PDB file of C-alpha atoms and ligand atoms in Angstrom:
ATOM      1  CA  UNK V   1     -18.419  13.338   9.857  1.00 83.00           C
ATOM      2  CA  UNK V   2     -14.837  12.603  11.097  1.00 92.00           C
ATOM      3  CA  UNK V   3     -14.351   9.908  13.286  1.00 95.00           C
ATOM      4  CA  UNK V   4     -13.904  11.156  17.271  1.00 95.00           C
ATOM      5  CA  UNK V   5     -10.140   9.962  17.404  1.00 96.00           C
ATOM      6  CA  UNK V   6      -8.964  11.730  14.772  1.00 97.00           C
ATOM      7  CA  UNK V   7      -7.265  15.499  15.044  1.00 96.00           C
ATOM      8  CA  UNK V   8      -7.512  15.809  10.830  1.00 97.00           C
ATOM      9  CA  UNK V   9      -8.127  14.248   7.883  1.00 98.00           C
ATOM     10  CA  UNK V  10      -5.424  14.551   5.329  1.00 98.00           C
ATOM     11  CA  UNK V  11      -6.982  13.158   2.008  1.00 98.00           C
ATOM     12  CA  UNK V  12     -10.739  13.165   1.598  1.00 98.00           C
ATOM     13  CA  UNK V  13     -12.690   9.879  -0.019  1.00 98.00           C
ATOM     14  CA  UNK V  14     -13.249  12.182  -2.967  1.00 98.00           C
ATOM     15  CA  UNK V  15      -9.300  12.704  -3.478  1.00 98.00           C
ATOM     16  CA  UNK V  16      -8.755   9.192  -2.870  1.00 98.00           C
ATOM     17  CA  UNK V  17     -11.291   8.254  -5.700  1.00 98.00           C
ATOM     18  CA  UNK V  18      -9.952  10.540  -7.922  1.00 98.00           C
ATOM     19  CA  UNK V  19      -6.441   9.747  -7.689  1.00 98.00           C
ATOM     20  CA  UNK V  20      -7.128   6.074  -8.260  1.00 98.00           C
ATOM     21  CA  UNK V  21      -8.774   6.877 -11.196  1.00 98.00           C
ATOM     22  CA  UNK V  22      -5.700   8.577 -12.802  1.00 98.00           C
ATOM     23  CA  UNK V  23      -3.509   5.961 -11.467  1.00 99.00           C
ATOM     24  CA  UNK V  24      -5.527   3.300 -12.907  1.00 98.00           C
ATOM     25  CA  UNK V  25      -5.292   5.266 -16.136  1.00 98.00           C
ATOM     26  CA  UNK V  26      -1.532   5.526 -15.986  1.00 98.00           C
ATOM     27  CA  UNK V  27      -1.087   1.749 -15.086  1.00 98.00           C
ATOM     28  CA  UNK V  28      -3.269   0.670 -18.088  1.00 98.00           C
ATOM     29  CA  UNK V  29      -1.160   2.770 -20.548  1.00 98.00           C
ATOM     30  CA  UNK V  30       2.192   1.619 -19.067  1.00 98.00           C
ATOM     31  CA  UNK V  31       1.250  -2.256 -19.149  1.00 98.00           C
ATOM     32  CA  UNK V  32      -0.731  -2.186 -22.617  1.00 98.00           C
ATOM     33  CA  UNK V  33      -0.271  -5.507 -24.208  1.00 97.00           C
ATOM     34  CA  UNK V  34       0.814  -7.487 -20.960  1.00 98.00           C
ATOM     35  CA  UNK V  35      -1.204  -9.291 -18.510  1.00 98.00           C
ATOM     36  CA  UNK V  36       0.120  -8.381 -14.946  1.00 98.00           C
ATOM     37  CA  UNK V  37      -0.523  -9.899 -11.820  1.00 98.00           C
ATOM     38  CA  UNK V  38      -1.633  -7.526  -9.322  1.00 98.00           C
ATOM     39  CA  UNK V  39      -0.543  -8.329  -5.778  1.00 98.00           C
ATOM     40  CA  UNK V  40      -1.779  -6.752  -2.536  1.00 98.00           C
ATOM     41  CA  UNK V  41      -0.279  -6.735   0.798  1.00 98.00           C
ATOM     42  CA  UNK V  42      -2.501  -7.647   3.367  1.00 97.00           C
ATOM     43  CA  UNK V  43      -4.418  -6.263   5.057  1.00 97.00           C
ATOM     44  CA  UNK V  44      -3.483  -2.472   4.439  1.00 97.00           C
ATOM     45  CA  UNK V  45      -3.873  -2.811   0.940  1.00 98.00           C
ATOM     46  CA  UNK V  46      -7.292  -4.206   0.341  1.00 98.00           C
ATOM     47  CA  UNK V  47      -9.201  -0.861   0.160  1.00 98.00           C
ATOM     48  CA  UNK V  48      -6.683   0.607  -2.356  1.00 99.00           C
ATOM     49  CA  UNK V  49      -6.540  -2.272  -4.570  1.00 98.00           C
ATOM     50  CA  UNK V  50     -10.609  -2.795  -4.457  1.00 98.00           C
ATOM     51  CA  UNK V  51     -10.788   1.070  -6.099  1.00 98.00           C
ATOM     52  CA  UNK V  52      -7.495   0.970  -8.003  1.00 98.00           C
ATOM     53  CA  UNK V  53      -8.576  -2.517 -10.393  1.00 98.00           C
ATOM     54  CA  UNK V  54     -11.728  -0.840 -11.241  1.00 98.00           C
ATOM     55  CA  UNK V  55      -9.787   1.643 -13.129  1.00 98.00           C
ATOM     56  CA  UNK V  56      -7.183  -1.152 -14.447  1.00 98.00           C
ATOM     57  CA  UNK V  57      -8.432  -1.514 -18.213  1.00 98.00           C
ATOM     58  CA  UNK V  58      -6.298  -4.861 -18.771  1.00 98.00           C
ATOM     59  CA  UNK V  59      -6.633  -8.714 -18.581  1.00 98.00           C
ATOM     60  CA  UNK V  60      -5.450  -8.995 -15.049  1.00 98.00           C
ATOM     61  CA  UNK V  61      -5.230 -11.480 -12.136  1.00 98.00           C
ATOM     62  CA  UNK V  62      -5.051 -10.660  -8.528  1.00 98.00           C
ATOM     63  CA  UNK V  63      -3.457 -12.303  -5.787  1.00 98.00           C
ATOM     64  CA  UNK V  64      -2.396 -11.604  -2.027  1.00 98.00           C
ATOM     65  CA  UNK V  65       0.487 -11.930   0.385  1.00 97.00           C
ATOM     66  CA  UNK V  66       0.590 -11.323   3.989  1.00 96.00           C
ATOM     67  CA  UNK V  67       3.921 -10.003   5.554  1.00 91.00           C
ATOM     68  CA  UNK V  68       4.449  -8.424   8.865  1.00 81.00           C
ATOM     69  CA  UNK V  69       6.799  -5.915   9.875  1.00 68.00           C
ATOM     70  CA  UNK V  70       4.941  -3.565  12.018  1.00 52.00           C
ATOM     71  CA  UNK V  71       3.977  -3.504  15.680  1.00 50.00           C
ATOM     72  CA  UNK V  72       2.286  -0.567  17.526  1.00 47.00           C
ATOM     73  CA  UNK V  73       3.567   2.632  15.542  1.00 48.00           C
ATOM     74  CA  UNK V  74       7.165   1.520  15.771  1.00 49.00           C
ATOM     75  CA  UNK V  75       8.643  -0.554  12.889  1.00 48.00           C
ATOM     76  CA  UNK V  76      10.743  -3.558  13.752  1.00 48.00           C
ATOM     77  CA  UNK V  77      13.753  -4.417  11.478  1.00 50.00           C
ATOM     78  CA  UNK V  78      12.788  -8.051  10.269  1.00 64.00           C
ATOM     79  CA  UNK V  79      10.049  -8.635   7.839  1.00 69.00           C
ATOM     80  CA  UNK V  80       8.063 -12.038   7.961  1.00 82.00           C
ATOM     81  CA  UNK V  81       6.428 -13.675   4.897  1.00 86.00           C
ATOM     82  CA  UNK V  82       3.040 -15.075   6.646  1.00 92.00           C
ATOM     83  CA  UNK V  83       1.221 -15.962   3.469  1.00 95.00           C
ATOM     84  CA  UNK V  84       2.736 -16.389   0.070  1.00 94.00           C
ATOM     85  CA  UNK V  85       1.276 -16.380  -3.447  1.00 96.00           C
ATOM     86  CA  UNK V  86      -1.445 -18.718  -4.319  1.00 94.00           C
ATOM     87  CA  UNK V  87       0.448 -19.591  -7.544  1.00 92.00           C
ATOM     88  CA  UNK V  88       4.135 -19.534  -9.140  1.00 93.00           C
ATOM     89  CA  UNK V  89       5.447 -16.228  -9.837  1.00 95.00           C
ATOM     90  CA  UNK V  90       7.490 -17.785 -12.371  1.00 96.00           C
ATOM     91  CA  UNK V  91       7.799 -15.168 -15.701  1.00 98.00           C
ATOM     92  CA  UNK V  92       5.035 -12.751 -14.118  1.00 98.00           C
ATOM     93  CA  UNK V  93       4.957  -8.956 -14.669  1.00 98.00           C
ATOM     94  CA  UNK V  94       3.716  -7.974 -11.112  1.00 98.00           C
ATOM     95  CA  UNK V  95       2.346  -5.160  -9.899  1.00 98.00           C
ATOM     96  CA  UNK V  96       2.611  -4.925  -6.028  1.00 98.00           C
ATOM     97  CA  UNK V  97      -0.065  -3.013  -4.137  1.00 98.00           C
ATOM     98  CA  UNK V  98       1.125  -1.254  -0.850  1.00 98.00           C
ATOM     99  CA  UNK V  99      -0.999   1.193   1.434  1.00 98.00           C
ATOM    100  CA  UNK V 100       2.023   3.277   2.362  1.00 98.00           C
ATOM    101  CA  UNK V 101       5.731   3.337   2.161  1.00 97.00           C
ATOM    102  CA  UNK V 102       7.496   3.879   5.270  1.00 95.00           C
ATOM    103  CA  UNK V 103      11.028   3.233   6.093  1.00 93.00           C
ATOM    104  CA  UNK V 104      11.122   1.043   2.660  1.00 93.00           C
ATOM    105  CA  UNK V 105      11.960  -2.336   4.474  1.00 89.00           C
ATOM    106  CA  UNK V 106       8.680  -4.309   3.627  1.00 91.00           C
ATOM    107  CA  UNK V 107       8.974  -3.200   0.057  1.00 94.00           C
ATOM    108  CA  UNK V 108      12.644  -4.184  -0.566  1.00 92.00           C
ATOM    109  CA  UNK V 109      12.155  -7.766   1.507  1.00 89.00           C
ATOM    110  CA  UNK V 110       9.145  -8.374  -1.109  1.00 94.00           C
ATOM    111  CA  UNK V 111      10.471  -7.525  -4.116  1.00 95.00           C
ATOM    112  CA  UNK V 112      13.549  -9.307  -3.505  1.00 92.00           C
ATOM    113  CA  UNK V 113      11.500 -12.507  -2.649  1.00 91.00           C
ATOM    114  CA  UNK V 114       9.334 -11.849  -5.689  1.00 94.00           C
ATOM    115  CA  UNK V 115      12.289 -11.638  -8.044  1.00 95.00           C
ATOM    116  CA  UNK V 116      13.558 -14.978  -6.228  1.00 92.00           C
ATOM    117  CA  UNK V 117      10.450 -16.857  -7.187  1.00 92.00           C
ATOM    118  CA  UNK V 118      10.889 -15.922 -10.889  1.00 96.00           C
ATOM    119  CA  UNK V 119       8.614 -12.947 -11.570  1.00 98.00           C
ATOM    120  CA  UNK V 120       9.919 -11.006 -14.629  1.00 98.00           C
ATOM    121  CA  UNK V 121       9.202  -7.812 -13.639  1.00 98.00           C
ATOM    122  CA  UNK V 122       8.028  -6.334  -9.971  1.00 98.00           C
ATOM    123  CA  UNK V 123       6.696  -2.682 -10.120  1.00 98.00           C
ATOM    124  CA  UNK V 124       4.960  -0.824  -7.188  1.00 98.00           C
ATOM    125  CA  UNK V 125       1.815   1.037  -6.522  1.00 98.00           C
ATOM    126  CA  UNK V 126       1.454   2.740  -3.064  1.00 98.00           C
ATOM    127  CA  UNK V 127      -1.502   4.723  -1.881  1.00 98.00           C
ATOM    128  CA  UNK V 128       0.726   6.822   0.636  1.00 98.00           C
ATOM    129  CA  UNK V 129       4.434   7.555   0.612  1.00 98.00           C
ATOM    130  CA  UNK V 130       6.039   8.924   3.904  1.00 98.00           C
ATOM    131  CA  UNK V 131       9.437   9.813   2.359  1.00 97.00           C
ATOM    132  CA  UNK V 132      11.267  11.552   5.547  1.00 96.00           C
ATOM    133  CA  UNK V 133      10.970   7.956   7.415  1.00 93.00           C
ATOM    134  CA  UNK V 134      12.999   6.085   4.660  1.00 95.00           C
ATOM    135  CA  UNK V 135      15.657   3.649   5.872  1.00 93.00           C
ATOM    136  CA  UNK V 136      16.046   1.804   2.710  1.00 92.00           C
ATOM    137  CA  UNK V 137      16.816   3.510  -0.526  1.00 94.00           C
ATOM    138  CA  UNK V 138      13.791   2.552  -2.504  1.00 96.00           C
ATOM    139  CA  UNK V 139      10.598   4.093  -3.936  1.00 97.00           C
ATOM    140  CA  UNK V 140       7.384   3.121  -5.248  1.00 98.00           C
ATOM    141  CA  UNK V 141       7.153   3.297  -9.030  1.00 98.00           C
ATOM    142  CA  UNK V 142       3.465   4.915  -8.785  1.00 98.00           C
ATOM    143  CA  UNK V 143       2.382   6.912  -5.880  1.00 98.00           C
ATOM    144  CA  UNK V 144      -1.213   8.050  -4.532  1.00 98.00           C
ATOM    145  CA  UNK V 145      -0.063  10.888  -2.372  1.00 98.00           C
ATOM    146  CA  UNK V 146       3.022  11.921  -0.066  1.00 98.00           C
ATOM    147  CA  UNK V 147       2.238  12.591   3.406  1.00 98.00           C
ATOM    148  CA  UNK V 148       4.333  14.185   6.423  1.00 96.00           C
ATOM    149  CA  UNK V 149       5.832  12.272   9.012  1.00 96.00           C
ATOM    150  CA  UNK V 150       2.618  11.679  11.186  1.00 94.00           C
ATOM    151  CA  UNK V 151       0.999   8.522  11.979  1.00 95.00           C
ATOM    152  CA  UNK V 152      -2.008   8.442   9.599  1.00 97.00           C
ATOM    153  CA  UNK V 153      -4.845   5.857   9.655  1.00 98.00           C
ATOM    154  CA  UNK V 154      -7.631   4.950   7.641  1.00 98.00           C
ATOM    155  CA  UNK V 155      -8.665   3.812   3.570  1.00 98.00           C
ATOM    156  CA  UNK V 156      -6.580   0.496   4.804  1.00 98.00           C
ATOM    157  CA  UNK V 157      -4.286   1.821   7.336  1.00 98.00           C
ATOM    158  CA  UNK V 158      -4.826   0.781  11.009  1.00 97.00           C
ATOM    159  CA  UNK V 159      -3.767   1.578  14.593  1.00 97.00           C
ATOM    160  CA  UNK V 160      -3.624  -1.864  16.291  1.00 96.00           C
ATOM    161  CA  UNK V 161      -5.946  -3.415  13.656  1.00 96.00           C
ATOM    162  CA  UNK V 162      -8.411  -0.261  14.143  1.00 97.00           C
ATOM    163  CA  UNK V 163      -9.693   2.407  11.854  1.00 98.00           C
ATOM    164  CA  UNK V 164      -8.891   0.325   8.605  1.00 98.00           C
ATOM    165  CA  UNK V 165     -12.787   0.971   7.454  1.00 98.00           C
ATOM    166  CA  UNK V 166     -12.541   4.504   7.206  1.00 98.00           C
ATOM    167  CA  UNK V 167     -13.170   5.912   3.687  1.00 98.00           C
ATOM    168  CA  UNK V 168     -10.440   8.728   4.353  1.00 98.00           C
ATOM    169  CA  UNK V 169      -6.746   8.967   5.356  1.00 98.00           C
ATOM    170  CA  UNK V 170      -6.339  11.016   8.638  1.00 98.00           C
ATOM    171  CA  UNK V 171      -4.336  11.437  11.660  1.00 97.00           C
ATOM    172  CA  UNK V 172      -4.830  10.094  14.871  1.00 95.00           C
ATOM    173  CA  UNK V 173      -4.979  12.338  18.003  1.00 94.00           C
ATOM    174  CA  UNK V 174      -1.998  11.541  20.366  1.00 89.00           C
ATOM    175  CA  UNK V 175      -4.247  10.450  23.129  1.00 91.00           C
ATOM    176  CA  UNK V 176      -5.464   7.342  21.201  1.00 90.00           C
ATOM    177  CA  UNK V 177      -2.034   6.019  20.941  1.00 83.00           C
TER     178      UNK V 177
HETATM  179  P1  IMP Y   1       8.077  -0.176   6.105  1.00 90.18           P
HETATM  180  O1  IMP Y   1       8.409  -1.516   6.138  1.00 90.18           O
HETATM  181  O2  IMP Y   1       8.432   0.556   7.391  1.00 90.18           O
HETATM  182  O3  IMP Y   1       8.166   0.618   5.076  1.00 90.18           O
HETATM  183  O4  IMP Y   1       6.730  -0.199   6.455  1.00 90.18           O
HETATM  184  C1  IMP Y   1       5.535  -0.530   5.676  1.00 90.18           C
HETATM  185  C2  IMP Y   1       4.256  -0.870   6.601  1.00 90.18           C
HETATM  186  O5  IMP Y   1       4.284  -0.270   7.825  1.00 90.18           O
HETATM  187  C3  IMP Y   1       2.943  -0.507   6.245  1.00 90.18           C
HETATM  188  O6  IMP Y   1       2.484  -1.378   4.863  1.00 90.18           O
HETATM  189  C4  IMP Y   1       1.928  -0.353   6.690  1.00 90.18           C
HETATM  190  O7  IMP Y   1       1.436  -1.665   7.234  1.00 90.18           O
HETATM  191  C5  IMP Y   1       2.734   0.224   8.518  1.00 90.18           C
HETATM  192  N1  IMP Y   1       2.607   1.708   8.592  1.00 90.18           N
HETATM  193  C6  IMP Y   1       3.633   2.342   8.250  1.00 90.18           C
HETATM  194  N2  IMP Y   1       3.295   3.879   8.530  1.00 90.18           N
HETATM  195  C7  IMP Y   1       2.030   3.855   8.890  1.00 90.18           C
HETATM  196  C8  IMP Y   1       1.178   4.697   9.324  1.00 90.18           C
HETATM  197  O8  IMP Y   1       1.475   5.769   9.377  1.00 90.18           O
HETATM  198  N3  IMP Y   1      -0.075   4.169   9.632  1.00 90.18           N
HETATM  199  C9  IMP Y   1      -0.269   3.039   9.394  1.00 90.18           C
HETATM  200  N4  IMP Y   1       0.462   1.867   9.174  1.00 90.18           N
HETATM  201  C10 IMP Y   1       1.859   2.457   8.998  1.00 90.18           C
END
């Protein structure tokens, strides 16, 4: 059953599960012999990260960062680090987990920050990619799904902190924002 505030479902629960399995397999292969630190960006990456790491067959550790850059449906230029990593990133191979790459500002800022902290490598896996909105020339290394230029919610993505718990990704009705 679709939530009454949505006008359509873009990506079903089954499609997400299948794609996480594929991404996990690819990441497992690409990082063979390494012990990557998987870093989720709070809060949007939580459901995706939980699903994805089940399929990463490596000796990993996980951590989280909280950065803010977004209010309502419009991105603001600045990105603030609200919560840093728990440990030093010195020498770490970091796989950053994002919910969506939109303008690309968040990614640019966080990747630069992690290299400044001494990370050896930083790659990005994002559940969604909205390339039409890109302002900064940057892309995720691994993408779950490309989405059109519409405001999406669910599977971690919110509108004013709501809808993160929906098990699928969908588009909100205009009257809901
Ligand atoms: P960027 O810095 O513009 O790439 O924005 C990235 C962040 O904006 C994401 O991590 C999301 O939290 C938020 N965001 C961008 N597009 C959407 C959307 O369609 N729905 C919900 N959140 C979004």
